[in-house]
């Protein structure tokens, strides 16, 4: 039955007095105060029913508007509560750090200890007060809106009658007021509470030991500027300046805010850069894109997009103002002027997953297509795609920007699902087994897992780029401990050497760290640059049977091999598309014969080298082209598994050793 109509059993006796005239109609003065049944004898009932129907329609519209507003407020409340909880967790964690750091000191540190704890409480109190006030405001708004919605639902579930008209009008007004209520849904504070505690020479500087680090910066007010927001040239650095602001729009004057930046295609994140903190509230992001096309730049402050983010980027071989040349001239000029590989297309279009086997028609073998004969004594490869698993999404078996790959001796494949903040585990046959990971910045949580490895003990080791530490989990995914906190700047890849040490490739610091599983630092080597012992954005590492560490040097387009002490053994590769050349290498693995398998990200291919760095062959991927391969590993049954990041899947290829 239509809720706007009277039931057949109802009568005007149920509505005794019409005390208030409906909106838009004049009351009948000669019948004022009479009972409804007498009034109905002199006036047609139809106008009242029409008014009731109109009132119901308006109320339902307002109810719909209120329903659409409620999820926004609820989401904001949940988000702010999460930030408040993170702030509280950080406060607890820092409190523990302060306590443990001061345990080894004597009475002369007690005064400074008290000062630091007081500073922590004051800072926490100020930030907590802002967030708590916002939580209380959102709770009140949510409660009032929910209560009014419940009343509206109750009113709409009953029969429409004149007696309830006034109540419904009041309810309509209340819903309108609540729906239009100005509630601040953007977080008014952040959850950062960090501690800087220098121990070197602290006995000489005990008076100034320790600082509680935080900012008042919020993403919704912070902004970016610079030419790097719109376009850049292939292979040339582009720069963007970020200005952080507080909740009122005032410029922040101090640094140390937690910034992250990614340049990515619509299919997923593919390019990292360097963020420079000027320590005055401004930051500079410098990035280099190795191929042309349309990209997006995401700039986040405390995991939230700043104003205008993500930005659309156009990456060209030349500036748009440059003189136009013919397609054939473009390739030659680009190679000479920029030392950047051409796309292999006369139109200069973006290459997507083009394997070497596609460069010449009628060529079946990748090696023959590039003029390198295939010799069985040199080439252990029998190339063939066995299967692929995954698509873009957040469910089991779906990925968003998968990065690192590991394979266990027990027949498991582990995938670091970076933007889904988890690790997914599959069998060698591609059957989903489990996944674990909770988003966050507290110990045991994952913020941006990029590298994964399996320790001989069975523990799972995860490099967390944004949390700036390496987490250790049991084989069942239960958190155990973390290492590298306070030392690492941006851990990307992770592996284990033959002594059980954890090898961490720090992409931001351009350094390789070697830790014991307990977290004790054994050694480190590397710095930023293009020298033999330097790196420019290193990504992943593998260890050969000689316990030598093989590192992919992304922006230097090479692979470097070191002793555990950091002495260079050899390096191979240069920028290009030919045999043995790279356009930003990423994943790396070593087979039982010492052959080195490398994921060539910018060329979207997988190359194989012998132990001395001489090119052997490719794994043919032409049947299902790769698009920005990342991590790579060898499974326990001898196949190659690679994270096809741009296609949001991982692929397993036959590899006969």
JSON list of N, CA and C in Angstrom, two decimals, residues 412 425-427 431-435:
[
{"chain": "A", "resi": 412, "resn": "UNK", "atom": "N", "xyz": [56.59, -21.95, -1.75]},
{"chain": "A", "resi": 412, "resn": "UNK", "atom": "CA", "xyz": [55.70, -20.81, -1.63]},
{"chain": "A", "resi": 412, "resn": "UNK", "atom": "C", "xyz": [56.27, -19.61, -2.40]},
{"chain": "A", "resi": 425, "resn": "UNK", "atom": "N", "xyz": [50.60, -14.73, -0.18]},
{"chain": "A", "resi": 425, "resn": "UNK", "atom": "CA", "xyz": [51.38, -15.96, -0.32]},
{"chain": "A", "resi": 425, "resn": "UNK", "atom": "C", "xyz": [50.62, -16.94, -1.20]},
{"chain": "A", "resi": 426, "resn": "UNK", "atom": "N", "xyz": [51.35, -17.54, -2.16]},
{"chain": "A", "resi": 426, "resn": "UNK", "atom": "CA", "xyz": [50.77, -18.49, -3.11]},
{"chain": "A", "resi": 426, "resn": "UNK", "atom": "C", "xyz": [51.65, -19.74, -3.15]},
{"chain": "A", "resi": 427, "resn": "UNK", "atom": "N", "xyz": [51.07, -20.83, -3.67]},
{"chain": "A", "resi": 427, "resn": "UNK", "atom": "CA", "xyz": [51.86, -22.02, -3.93]},
{"chain": "A", "resi": 427, "resn": "UNK", "atom": "C", "xyz": [52.64, -21.83, -5.23]},
{"chain": "A", "resi": 431, "resn": "UNK", "atom": "N", "xyz": [48.27, -21.17, -6.50]},
{"chain": "A", "resi": 431, "resn": "UNK", "atom": "CA", "xyz": [47.09, -21.24, -5.64]},
{"chain": "A", "resi": 431, "resn": "UNK", "atom": "C", "xyz": [47.26, -20.30, -4.44]},
{"chain": "A", "resi": 432, "resn": "UNK", "atom": "N", "xyz": [46.25, -19.44, -4.21]},
{"chain": "A", "resi": 432, "resn": "UNK", "atom": "CA", "xyz": [46.33, -18.52, -3.08]},
{"chain": "A", "resi": 432, "resn": "UNK", "atom": "C", "xyz": [46.32, -19.29, -1.76]},
{"chain": "A", "resi": 433, "resn": "UNK", "atom": "N", "xyz": [47.21, -18.92, -0.84]},
{"chain": "A", "resi": 433, "resn": "UNK", "atom": "CA", "xyz": [47.31, -19.59, 0.45]},
{"chain": "A", "resi": 433, "resn": "UNK", "atom": "C", "xyz": [46.90, -18.68, 1.60]},
{"chain": "A", "resi": 434, "resn": "UNK", "atom": "N", "xyz": [47.47, -17.49, 1.65]},
{"chain": "A", "resi": 434, "resn": "UNK", "atom": "CA", "xyz": [47.16, -16.59, 2.76]},
{"chain": "A", "resi": 434, "resn": "UNK", "atom": "C", "xyz": [47.69, -15.20, 2.44]},
{"chain": "A", "resi": 435, "resn": "UNK", "atom": "N", "xyz": [47.33, -14.27, 3.30]},
{"chain": "A", "resi": 435, "resn": "UNK", "atom": "CA", "xyz": [47.92, -12.94, 3.24]},
{"chain": "A", "resi": 435, "resn": "UNK", "atom": "C", "xyz": [47.89, -12.34, 4.64]}
]
